[in-house]
Coordinates of C-alpha atoms and ligand atoms in Angstrom, one line a residue:
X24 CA 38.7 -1.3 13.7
X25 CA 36.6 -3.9 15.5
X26 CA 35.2 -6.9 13.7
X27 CA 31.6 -7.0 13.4
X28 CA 31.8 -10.2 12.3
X29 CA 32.8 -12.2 15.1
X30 CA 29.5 -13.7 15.7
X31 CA 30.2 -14.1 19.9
X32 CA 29.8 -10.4 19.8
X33 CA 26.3 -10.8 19.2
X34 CA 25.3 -13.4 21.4
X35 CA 21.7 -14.8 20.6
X36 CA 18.7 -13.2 21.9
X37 CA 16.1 -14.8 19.8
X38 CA 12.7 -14.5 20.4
X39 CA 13.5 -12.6 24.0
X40 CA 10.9 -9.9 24.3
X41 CA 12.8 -8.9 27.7
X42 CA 15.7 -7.2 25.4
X43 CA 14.9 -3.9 23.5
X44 CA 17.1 -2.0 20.9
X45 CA 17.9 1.2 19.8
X46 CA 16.2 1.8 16.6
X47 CA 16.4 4.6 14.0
X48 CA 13.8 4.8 11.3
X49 CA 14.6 6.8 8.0
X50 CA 11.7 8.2 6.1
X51 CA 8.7 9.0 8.2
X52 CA 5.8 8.1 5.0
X53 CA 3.4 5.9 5.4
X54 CA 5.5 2.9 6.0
X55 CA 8.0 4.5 8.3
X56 CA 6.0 6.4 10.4
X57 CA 3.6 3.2 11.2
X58 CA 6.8 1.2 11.4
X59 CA 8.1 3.9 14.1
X60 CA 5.2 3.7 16.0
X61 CA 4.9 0.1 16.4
X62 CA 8.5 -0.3 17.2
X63 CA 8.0 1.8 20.0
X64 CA 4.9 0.4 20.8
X65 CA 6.7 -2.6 21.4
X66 CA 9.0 -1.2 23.9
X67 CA 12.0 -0.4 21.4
X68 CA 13.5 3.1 21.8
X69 CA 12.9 5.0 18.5
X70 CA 14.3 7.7 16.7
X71 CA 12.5 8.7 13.2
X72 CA 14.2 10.7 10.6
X73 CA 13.1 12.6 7.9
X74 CA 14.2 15.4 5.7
X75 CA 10.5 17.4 5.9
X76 CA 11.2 19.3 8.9
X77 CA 7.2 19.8 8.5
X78 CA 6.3 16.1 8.9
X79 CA 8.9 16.0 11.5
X80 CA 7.5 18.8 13.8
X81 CA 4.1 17.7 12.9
X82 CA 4.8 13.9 14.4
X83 CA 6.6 14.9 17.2
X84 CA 3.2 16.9 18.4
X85 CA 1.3 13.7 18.1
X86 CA -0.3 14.5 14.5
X87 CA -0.1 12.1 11.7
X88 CA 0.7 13.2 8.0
X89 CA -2.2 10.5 7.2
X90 CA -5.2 8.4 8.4
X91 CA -4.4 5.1 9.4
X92 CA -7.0 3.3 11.6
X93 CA -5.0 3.7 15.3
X94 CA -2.2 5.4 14.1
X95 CA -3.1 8.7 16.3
X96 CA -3.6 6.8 19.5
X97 CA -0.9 4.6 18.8
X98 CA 1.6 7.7 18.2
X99 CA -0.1 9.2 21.5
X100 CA 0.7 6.6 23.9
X101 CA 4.3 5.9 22.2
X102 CA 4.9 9.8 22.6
X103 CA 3.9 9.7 26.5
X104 CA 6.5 6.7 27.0
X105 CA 9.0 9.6 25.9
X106 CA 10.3 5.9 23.8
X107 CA 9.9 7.8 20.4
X108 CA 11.6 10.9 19.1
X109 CA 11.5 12.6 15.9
X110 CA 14.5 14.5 14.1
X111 CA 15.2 16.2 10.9
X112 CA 18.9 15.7 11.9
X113 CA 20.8 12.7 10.7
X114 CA 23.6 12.9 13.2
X115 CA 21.2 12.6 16.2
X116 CA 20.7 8.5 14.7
X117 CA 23.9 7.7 15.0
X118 CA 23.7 5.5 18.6
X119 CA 20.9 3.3 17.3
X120 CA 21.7 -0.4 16.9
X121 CA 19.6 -0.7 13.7
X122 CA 18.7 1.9 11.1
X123 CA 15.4 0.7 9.1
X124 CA 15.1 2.6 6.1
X125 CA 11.7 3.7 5.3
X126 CA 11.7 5.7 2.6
X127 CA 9.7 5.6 -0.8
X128 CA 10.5 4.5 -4.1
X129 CA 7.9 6.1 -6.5
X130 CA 7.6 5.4 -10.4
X131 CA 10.1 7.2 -12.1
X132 CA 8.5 10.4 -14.2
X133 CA 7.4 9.0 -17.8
X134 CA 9.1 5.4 -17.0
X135 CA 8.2 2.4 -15.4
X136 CA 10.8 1.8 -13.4
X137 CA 11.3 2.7 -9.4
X138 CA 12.6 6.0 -8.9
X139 CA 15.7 5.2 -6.7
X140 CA 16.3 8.7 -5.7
X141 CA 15.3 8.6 -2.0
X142 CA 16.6 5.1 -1.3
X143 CA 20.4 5.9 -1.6
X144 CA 20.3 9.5 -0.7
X145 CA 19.4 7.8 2.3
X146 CA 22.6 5.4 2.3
X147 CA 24.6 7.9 1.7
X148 CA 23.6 10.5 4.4
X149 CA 23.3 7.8 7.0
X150 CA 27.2 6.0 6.3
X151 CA 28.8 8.4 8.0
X152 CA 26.3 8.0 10.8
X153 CA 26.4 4.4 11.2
X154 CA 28.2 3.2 14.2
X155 CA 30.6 -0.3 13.2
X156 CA 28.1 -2.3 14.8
X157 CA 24.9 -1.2 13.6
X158 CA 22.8 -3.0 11.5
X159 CA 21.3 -1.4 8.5
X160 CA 17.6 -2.9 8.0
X161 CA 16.0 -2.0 4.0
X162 CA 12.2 -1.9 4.3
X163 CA 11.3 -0.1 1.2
X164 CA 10.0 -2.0 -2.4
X165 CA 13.2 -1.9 -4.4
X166 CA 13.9 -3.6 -7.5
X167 CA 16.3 -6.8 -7.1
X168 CA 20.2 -6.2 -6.4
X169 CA 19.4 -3.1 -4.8
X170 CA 20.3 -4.4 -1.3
X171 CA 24.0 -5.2 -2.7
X172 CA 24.2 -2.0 -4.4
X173 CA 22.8 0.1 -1.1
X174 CA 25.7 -2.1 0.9
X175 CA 28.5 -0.8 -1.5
X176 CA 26.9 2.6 -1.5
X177 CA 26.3 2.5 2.6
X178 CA 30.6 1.5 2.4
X179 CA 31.5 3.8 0.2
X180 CA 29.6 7.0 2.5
X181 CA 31.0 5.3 5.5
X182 CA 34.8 4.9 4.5
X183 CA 35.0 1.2 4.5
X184 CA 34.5 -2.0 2.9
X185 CA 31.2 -3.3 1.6
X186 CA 32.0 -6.9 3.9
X187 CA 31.9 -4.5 7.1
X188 CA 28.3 -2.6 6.5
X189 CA 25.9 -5.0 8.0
X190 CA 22.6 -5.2 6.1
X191 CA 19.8 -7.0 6.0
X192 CA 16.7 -6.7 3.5
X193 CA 13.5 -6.8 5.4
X194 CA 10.5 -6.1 2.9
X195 CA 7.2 -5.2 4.5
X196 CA 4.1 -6.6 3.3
X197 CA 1.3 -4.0 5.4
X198 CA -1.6 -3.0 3.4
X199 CA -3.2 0.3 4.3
X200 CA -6.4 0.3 6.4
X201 CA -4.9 -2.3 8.4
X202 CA -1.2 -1.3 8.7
X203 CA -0.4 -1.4 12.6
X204 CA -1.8 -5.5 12.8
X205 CA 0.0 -6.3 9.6
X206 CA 2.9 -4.1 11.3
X207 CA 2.5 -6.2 15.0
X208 CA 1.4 -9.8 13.7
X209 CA 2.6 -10.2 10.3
X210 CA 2.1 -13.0 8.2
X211 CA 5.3 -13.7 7.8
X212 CA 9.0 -12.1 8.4
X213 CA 11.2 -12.0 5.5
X214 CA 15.1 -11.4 6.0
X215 CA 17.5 -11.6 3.0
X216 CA 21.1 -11.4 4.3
X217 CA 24.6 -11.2 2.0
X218 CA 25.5 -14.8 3.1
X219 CA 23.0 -17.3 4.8
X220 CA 24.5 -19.6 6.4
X221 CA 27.8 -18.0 7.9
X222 CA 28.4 -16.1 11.4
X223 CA 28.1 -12.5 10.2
X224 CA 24.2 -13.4 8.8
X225 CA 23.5 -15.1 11.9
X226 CA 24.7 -12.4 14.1
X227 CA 22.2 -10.3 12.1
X228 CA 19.4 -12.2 12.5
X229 CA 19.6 -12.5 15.9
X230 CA 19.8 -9.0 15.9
X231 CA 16.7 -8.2 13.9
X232 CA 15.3 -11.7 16.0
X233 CA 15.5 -9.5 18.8
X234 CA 13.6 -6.1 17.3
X235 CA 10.4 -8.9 16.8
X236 CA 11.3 -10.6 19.3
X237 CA 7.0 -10.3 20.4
X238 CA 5.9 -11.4 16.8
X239 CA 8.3 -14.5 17.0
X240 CA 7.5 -15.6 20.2
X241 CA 4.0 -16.0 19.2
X242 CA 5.2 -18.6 16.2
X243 CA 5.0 -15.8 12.9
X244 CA 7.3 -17.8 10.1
X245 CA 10.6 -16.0 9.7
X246 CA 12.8 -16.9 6.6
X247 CA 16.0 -16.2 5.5
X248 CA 17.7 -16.4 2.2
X249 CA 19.9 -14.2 -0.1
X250 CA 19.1 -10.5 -0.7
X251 CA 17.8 -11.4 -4.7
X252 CA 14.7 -13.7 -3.6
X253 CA 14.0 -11.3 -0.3
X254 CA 13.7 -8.0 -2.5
X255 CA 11.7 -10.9 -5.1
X256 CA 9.5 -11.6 -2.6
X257 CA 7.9 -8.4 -2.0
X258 CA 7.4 -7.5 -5.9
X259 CA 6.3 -11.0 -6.5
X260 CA 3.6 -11.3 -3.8
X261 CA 2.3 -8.0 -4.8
X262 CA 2.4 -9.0 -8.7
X263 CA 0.6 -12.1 -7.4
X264 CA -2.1 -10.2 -5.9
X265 CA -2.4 -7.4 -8.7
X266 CA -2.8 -10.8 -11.0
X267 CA -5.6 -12.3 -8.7
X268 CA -7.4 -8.9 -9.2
X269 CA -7.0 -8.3 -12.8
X270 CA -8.3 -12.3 -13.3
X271 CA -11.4 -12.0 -11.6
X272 CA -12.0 -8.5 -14.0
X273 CA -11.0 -10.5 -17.1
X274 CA -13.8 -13.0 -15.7
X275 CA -15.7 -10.2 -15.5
X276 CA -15.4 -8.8 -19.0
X277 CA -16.6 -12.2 -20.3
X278 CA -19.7 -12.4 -17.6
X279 CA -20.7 -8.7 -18.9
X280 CA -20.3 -10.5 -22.8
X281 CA -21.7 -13.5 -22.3
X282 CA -24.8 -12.3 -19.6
X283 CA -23.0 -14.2 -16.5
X284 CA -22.4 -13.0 -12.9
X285 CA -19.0 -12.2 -12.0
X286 CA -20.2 -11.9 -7.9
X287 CA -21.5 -15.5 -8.2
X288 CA -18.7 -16.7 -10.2
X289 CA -15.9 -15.4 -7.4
X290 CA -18.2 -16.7 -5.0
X291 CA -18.3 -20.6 -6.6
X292 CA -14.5 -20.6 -7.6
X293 CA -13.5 -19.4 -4.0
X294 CA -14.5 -22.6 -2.2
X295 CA -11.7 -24.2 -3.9
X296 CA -9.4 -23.3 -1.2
X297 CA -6.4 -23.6 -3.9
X298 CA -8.0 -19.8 -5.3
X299 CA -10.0 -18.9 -2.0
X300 CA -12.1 -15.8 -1.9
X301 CA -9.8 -13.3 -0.9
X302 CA -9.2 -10.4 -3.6
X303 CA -11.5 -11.7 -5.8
X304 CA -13.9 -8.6 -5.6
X305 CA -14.6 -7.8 -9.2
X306 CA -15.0 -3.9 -9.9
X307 CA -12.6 -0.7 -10.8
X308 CA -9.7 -2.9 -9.7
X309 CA -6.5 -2.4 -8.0
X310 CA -5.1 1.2 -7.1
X311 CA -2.7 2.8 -4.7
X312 CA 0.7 3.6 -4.3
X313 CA 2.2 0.2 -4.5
X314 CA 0.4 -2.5 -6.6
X315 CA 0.5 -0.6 -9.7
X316 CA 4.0 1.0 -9.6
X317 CA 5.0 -2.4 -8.2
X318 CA 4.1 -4.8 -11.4
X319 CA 5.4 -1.6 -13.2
X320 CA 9.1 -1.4 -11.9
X321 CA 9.2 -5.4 -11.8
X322 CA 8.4 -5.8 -15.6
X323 CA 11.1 -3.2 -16.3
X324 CA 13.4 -4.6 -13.8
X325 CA 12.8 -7.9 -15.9
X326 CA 14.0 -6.2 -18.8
X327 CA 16.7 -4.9 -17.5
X328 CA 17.9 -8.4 -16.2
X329 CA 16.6 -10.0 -20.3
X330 CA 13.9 -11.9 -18.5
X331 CA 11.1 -9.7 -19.9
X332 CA 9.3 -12.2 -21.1
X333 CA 8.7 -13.6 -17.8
X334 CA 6.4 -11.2 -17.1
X335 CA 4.7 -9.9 -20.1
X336 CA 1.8 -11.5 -18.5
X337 CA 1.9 -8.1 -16.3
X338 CA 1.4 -5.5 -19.1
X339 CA -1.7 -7.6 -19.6
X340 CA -2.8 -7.8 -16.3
X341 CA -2.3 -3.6 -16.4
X342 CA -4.2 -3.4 -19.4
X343 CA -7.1 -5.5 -17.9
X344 CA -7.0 -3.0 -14.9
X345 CA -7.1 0.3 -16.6
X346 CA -10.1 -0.9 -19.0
X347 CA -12.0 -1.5 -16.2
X348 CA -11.8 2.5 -16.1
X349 CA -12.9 2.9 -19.0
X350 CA -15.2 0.4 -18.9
X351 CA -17.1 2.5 -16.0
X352 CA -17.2 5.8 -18.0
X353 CA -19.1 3.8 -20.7
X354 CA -21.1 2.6 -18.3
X355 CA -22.0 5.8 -16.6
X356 CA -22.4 7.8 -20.6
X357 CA -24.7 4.7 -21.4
X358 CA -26.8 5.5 -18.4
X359 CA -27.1 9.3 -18.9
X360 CA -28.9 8.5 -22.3
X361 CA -25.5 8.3 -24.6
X362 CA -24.1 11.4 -24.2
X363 CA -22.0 12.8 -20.5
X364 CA -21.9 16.2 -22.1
X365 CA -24.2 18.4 -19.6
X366 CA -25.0 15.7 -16.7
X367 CA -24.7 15.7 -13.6
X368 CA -22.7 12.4 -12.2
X369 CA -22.4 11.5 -8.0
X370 CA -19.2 10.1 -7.4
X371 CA -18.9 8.1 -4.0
X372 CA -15.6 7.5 -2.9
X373 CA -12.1 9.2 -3.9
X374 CA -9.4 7.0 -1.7
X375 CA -8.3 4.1 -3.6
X376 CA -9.5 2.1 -1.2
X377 CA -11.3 2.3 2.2
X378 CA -10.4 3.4 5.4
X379 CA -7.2 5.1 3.8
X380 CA -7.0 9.3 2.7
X381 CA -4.3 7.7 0.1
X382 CA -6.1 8.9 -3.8
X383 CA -2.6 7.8 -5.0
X384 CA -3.5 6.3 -9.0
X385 CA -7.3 6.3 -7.4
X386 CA -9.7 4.4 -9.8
X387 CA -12.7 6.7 -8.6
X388 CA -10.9 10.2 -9.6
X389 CA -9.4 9.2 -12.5
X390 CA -13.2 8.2 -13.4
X391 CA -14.2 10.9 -11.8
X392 CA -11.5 13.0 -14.1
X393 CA -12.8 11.2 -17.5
X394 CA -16.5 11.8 -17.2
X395 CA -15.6 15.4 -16.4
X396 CA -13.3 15.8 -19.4
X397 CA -16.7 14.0 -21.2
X398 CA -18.1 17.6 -20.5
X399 CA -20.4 16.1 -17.3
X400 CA -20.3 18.0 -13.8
X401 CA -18.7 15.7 -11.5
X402 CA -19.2 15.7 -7.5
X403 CA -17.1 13.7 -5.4
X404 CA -17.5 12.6 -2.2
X405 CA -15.4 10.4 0.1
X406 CA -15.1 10.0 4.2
X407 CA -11.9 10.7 4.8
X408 CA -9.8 11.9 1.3
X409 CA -11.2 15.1 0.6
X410 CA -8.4 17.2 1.6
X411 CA -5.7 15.4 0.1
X412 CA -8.3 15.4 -3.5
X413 CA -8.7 19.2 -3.3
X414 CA -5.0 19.8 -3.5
X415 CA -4.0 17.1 -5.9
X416 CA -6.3 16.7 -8.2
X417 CA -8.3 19.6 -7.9
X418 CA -10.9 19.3 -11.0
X419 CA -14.1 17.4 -9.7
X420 CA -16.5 19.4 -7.1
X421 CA -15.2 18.0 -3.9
X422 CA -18.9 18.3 -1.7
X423 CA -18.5 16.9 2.6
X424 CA -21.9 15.1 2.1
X425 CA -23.7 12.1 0.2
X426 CA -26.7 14.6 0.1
X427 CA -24.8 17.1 -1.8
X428 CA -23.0 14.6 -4.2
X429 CA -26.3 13.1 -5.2
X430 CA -28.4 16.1 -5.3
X431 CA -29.7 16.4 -9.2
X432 CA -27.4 13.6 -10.6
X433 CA -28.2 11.6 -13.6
X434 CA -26.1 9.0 -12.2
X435 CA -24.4 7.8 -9.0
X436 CA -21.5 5.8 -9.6
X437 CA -20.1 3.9 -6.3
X438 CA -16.6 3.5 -7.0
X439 CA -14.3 2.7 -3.3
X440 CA -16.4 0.4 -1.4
X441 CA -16.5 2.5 2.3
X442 CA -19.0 0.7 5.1
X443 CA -20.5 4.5 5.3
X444 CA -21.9 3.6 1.3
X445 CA -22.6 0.3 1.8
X446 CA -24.5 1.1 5.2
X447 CA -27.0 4.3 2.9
X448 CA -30.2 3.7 3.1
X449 CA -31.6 4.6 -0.6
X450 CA -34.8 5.6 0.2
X451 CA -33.7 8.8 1.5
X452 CA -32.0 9.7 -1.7
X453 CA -34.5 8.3 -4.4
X454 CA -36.0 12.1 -4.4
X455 CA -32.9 14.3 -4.6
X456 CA -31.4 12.0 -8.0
X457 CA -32.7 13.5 -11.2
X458 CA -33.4 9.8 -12.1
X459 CA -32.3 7.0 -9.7
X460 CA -29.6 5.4 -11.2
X461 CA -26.4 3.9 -9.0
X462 CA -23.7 1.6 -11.1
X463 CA -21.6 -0.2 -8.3
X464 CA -18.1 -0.3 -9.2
X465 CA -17.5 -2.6 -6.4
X466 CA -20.2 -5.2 -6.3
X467 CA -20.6 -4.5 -2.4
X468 CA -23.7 -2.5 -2.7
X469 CA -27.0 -4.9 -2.3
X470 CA -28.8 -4.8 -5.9
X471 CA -31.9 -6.1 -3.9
X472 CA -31.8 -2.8 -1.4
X473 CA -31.4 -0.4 -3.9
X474 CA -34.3 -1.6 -6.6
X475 CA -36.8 -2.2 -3.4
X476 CA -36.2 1.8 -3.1
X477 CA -37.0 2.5 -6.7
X478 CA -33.8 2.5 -8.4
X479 CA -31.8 1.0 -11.5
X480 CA -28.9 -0.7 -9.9
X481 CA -26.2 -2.0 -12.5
X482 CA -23.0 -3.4 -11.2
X483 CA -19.7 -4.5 -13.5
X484 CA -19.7 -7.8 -14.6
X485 CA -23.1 -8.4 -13.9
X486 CA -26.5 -8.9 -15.4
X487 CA -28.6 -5.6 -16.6
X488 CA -32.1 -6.5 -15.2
Ligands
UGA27 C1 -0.7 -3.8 -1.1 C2 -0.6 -5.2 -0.6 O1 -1.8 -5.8 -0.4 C3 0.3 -5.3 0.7 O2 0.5 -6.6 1.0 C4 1.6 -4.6 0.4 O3 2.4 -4.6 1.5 C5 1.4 -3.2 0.0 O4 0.5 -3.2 -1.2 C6 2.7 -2.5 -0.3 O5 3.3 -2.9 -1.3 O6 3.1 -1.7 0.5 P1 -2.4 -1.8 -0.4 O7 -1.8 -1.0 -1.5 O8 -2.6 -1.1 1.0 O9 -1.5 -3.1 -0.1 O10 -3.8 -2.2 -0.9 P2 -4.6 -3.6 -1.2 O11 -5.4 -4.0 0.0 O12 -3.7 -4.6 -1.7 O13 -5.5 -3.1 -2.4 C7 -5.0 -2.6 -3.6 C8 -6.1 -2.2 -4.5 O14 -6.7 -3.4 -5.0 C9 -7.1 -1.3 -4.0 O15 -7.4 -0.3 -4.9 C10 -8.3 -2.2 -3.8 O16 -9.5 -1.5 -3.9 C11 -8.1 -3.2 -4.9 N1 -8.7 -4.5 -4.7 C12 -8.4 -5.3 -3.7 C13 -9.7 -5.0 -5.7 O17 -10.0 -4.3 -6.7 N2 -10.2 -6.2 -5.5 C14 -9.9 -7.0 -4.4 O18 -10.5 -8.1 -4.3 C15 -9.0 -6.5 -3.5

């Protein structure tokens, strides 16, 4: 069997953007397919697995599973370079020189923890697969000491010991909306190895050194350290962030109490460039298929590892989020004159955030769901989301225009914060509303706008003039 190890084998070709790879990319979601196309983009030559022969056959004839600003042109030009290939056929990966796996890692049904399920089904089908010299690279969000458990597992499927599966963990840190430039010019690159410091982890990193070869040649930060604090990076950053939103809603809160202004507030506290303005935008707060599950599966990883109360702080800052929910349903009964039981409420906005069709844990529908189960008639409206919203959560009136959504309401509630809402000029709605009333659940609307065209604007956090 030859030695992986021997680091000459691997000679360095750091931050050479002349030497492209053979790259396999397991699990074609949202983070694989985007990481597929930019590695191909880059000049790489790419082969994307996935189980859903579907999703498969639907990528391979240039369509997308999901709307990603560039995605579809990206996926066209890559396609054309004949560089990228799609497979529901395991065996056809074998000649790559690094596997990236891609695949989810959802809350568990009923538990807080990551469901595991697709990470190491994934090890397993690819260790017979996986040439000597490959290197395995793990993308996903996994709990800590996964990446030593995927290794044994990878050995196990593969027929040989855990010190000859090469593996680096390699978390990504897109955010949707913007996933190709966080994909292309990340922040930062983040490689936990088994062993810093010795051959074999160098050998890898000069491996992976050569997949970004572009991105480090144009000076992005890469670190290396030992797989706990690489998979603890992810979680934490996103716990960080998750924290950063639920703070500026706990400030809000108090504003609505005490008759302050959570937008000024954010705005004043920002300048300290120790806070900074970023993800202080009070409203609905944080939704999505990561940060929630994320602060989730680290609290019970915590407790798995007896250092729950390390992060108790989290249930808190999920608490804070989820009132702010509620909060809005109060907001919206208080507005239809103290009852939602036969009104009529707009919803704008059903993606959990903007430029995205992703309604995973969506603030907006599970409003929207709440003031319907409050016995109002709910319309929804949102850009891009509706056909994902009809299937999964069908319930609310799903309508393809403003005009429709507003038409009679008692109450429009502006709850994911797309530039098409923000750009709406009032005037032309004030007469289809059965009273012109619009609470912004994400202070982006301008108050000033909407009361020059003859409506109550109320906001969270903020003063009730
Ligand atoms: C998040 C992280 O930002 C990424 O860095 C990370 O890679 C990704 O999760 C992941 O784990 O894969 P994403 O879920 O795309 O990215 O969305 P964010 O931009 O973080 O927004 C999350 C939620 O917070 C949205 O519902 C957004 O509306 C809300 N938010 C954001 C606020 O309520 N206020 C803010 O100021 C910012």
């Amino acid at each position: 069997m030859p030695g992986w190890a021997a680091s000459a084998a691997f000679p360095s070709r750091r931050y050479s953007a002349e030497v492209t790879q053979t790259i396999s990319v397991i699990g074609t979601g949202y983070l694989g397919a985007v990481h597929a196309v930019c590695m191909a983009h880059l000049g790489h030559a790419v082969i994307a697995y996935d189980v859903d022969e579907t999703k498969v056959t639907a990528l391979a004839n240039g369509r997308t599973p999901l709307y990603e600003p560039g995605l579809d042109e990206l996926l066209a030009s890559s396609l054309a370079t004949g560089r990228l290939t799609f497979t529901s056929n395991l065996a056809d990966v074998a000649d790559a020189d690094v596997h990236f796996i891609c695949v989810g890692t959802p809350q568990a049904p009923g538990e807080n923890r990551a469901d595991l399920t697709y990470v190491y089904a994934a090890a397993d089908a690819l260790g017979p697969h996986l040439r000597e010299d490959a290197l395995v690279v793990g993308k996903s969000t996994v709990p800590v000491a996964t990446a030593e458990r995927l290794r044994r597992r990878i050995a196990t499927a593969a027929g040989r010991p855990a010190s000859q599966v090469r593996l680096v963990w390699n978390p990504e840190f897109l955010r949707e909306g913007f996933a190709i430039e966080d994909t292309l010019t990340p922040d930062r690159f983040v490689y936990g190895v088994a062993e810093p410091g010795t051959p074999e982890a160098e050998a890898d990193v000069a491996l992976l050194d050569a997949v970004y070869a572009k991105s480090l040649a144009d000076g992005t930060p890469r670190l290396v350290m030992d797989y706990p604090s690489a998979e603890l990076v992810k979680v934490a950053a996103n716990a960080f962030l998750a924290t950063k939103i639920s703070f500026i809603n706990a400030m809000s809160e108090v504003c609505e109490a005490a008759g302050g202004d959570v937008v000024a507030l954010a705005e004043a506290i920002g300048h300290d460039d120790r806070i900074g303005h970023k993800f202080l935008g009070a409203g609905v707060g944080f939704g999505g298929g990561c940060l929630p599950k994320d602060i989730r599966a680290f609290m019970a990883r915590a407790g798995e590892l007896g250092a729950d109360q390390a992060l108790t702080f989290l249930r808190e800052v999920d608490a804070i989020n989820l009132r702010r929910r509620a909060r809005m349903v109060d907001l919206a009964r208080e507005a239809c004159g103290g009852t939602l039981h036969g009104r009529t409420v707009a919803v704008l906005g059903a993606a959990f955030k903007p430029n995205s069709d992703d309604i995973r844990d969506s603030p907006a529908l599970d409003i929207a769901e709440m003031i319907q189960a409050a016995g109002a008639s709910v319309r929804v409206h949102d850009p891009r989301a509706l056909h994902v919203a009809r299937v999964q959560r069908p319930g609310p009136d799903y309508v393809d225009t403003v005009q429709e959504a507003v038409a009679g309401a008692h109450v429009v509630l502006h709850l994911t914060e797309w530039q098409e809402y923000r750009d709406l000029d009032p005037s032309t709605l004030t007469t289809s509303v059965t009273t012109p009333v619009i609470i912004d659940g994400r202070n982006k609307l301008d108050p000033a706008r909407w009361r020059e065209a003859g409506w109550t604007y109320r906001a969270l956090g903020r003063p009730h003039i």
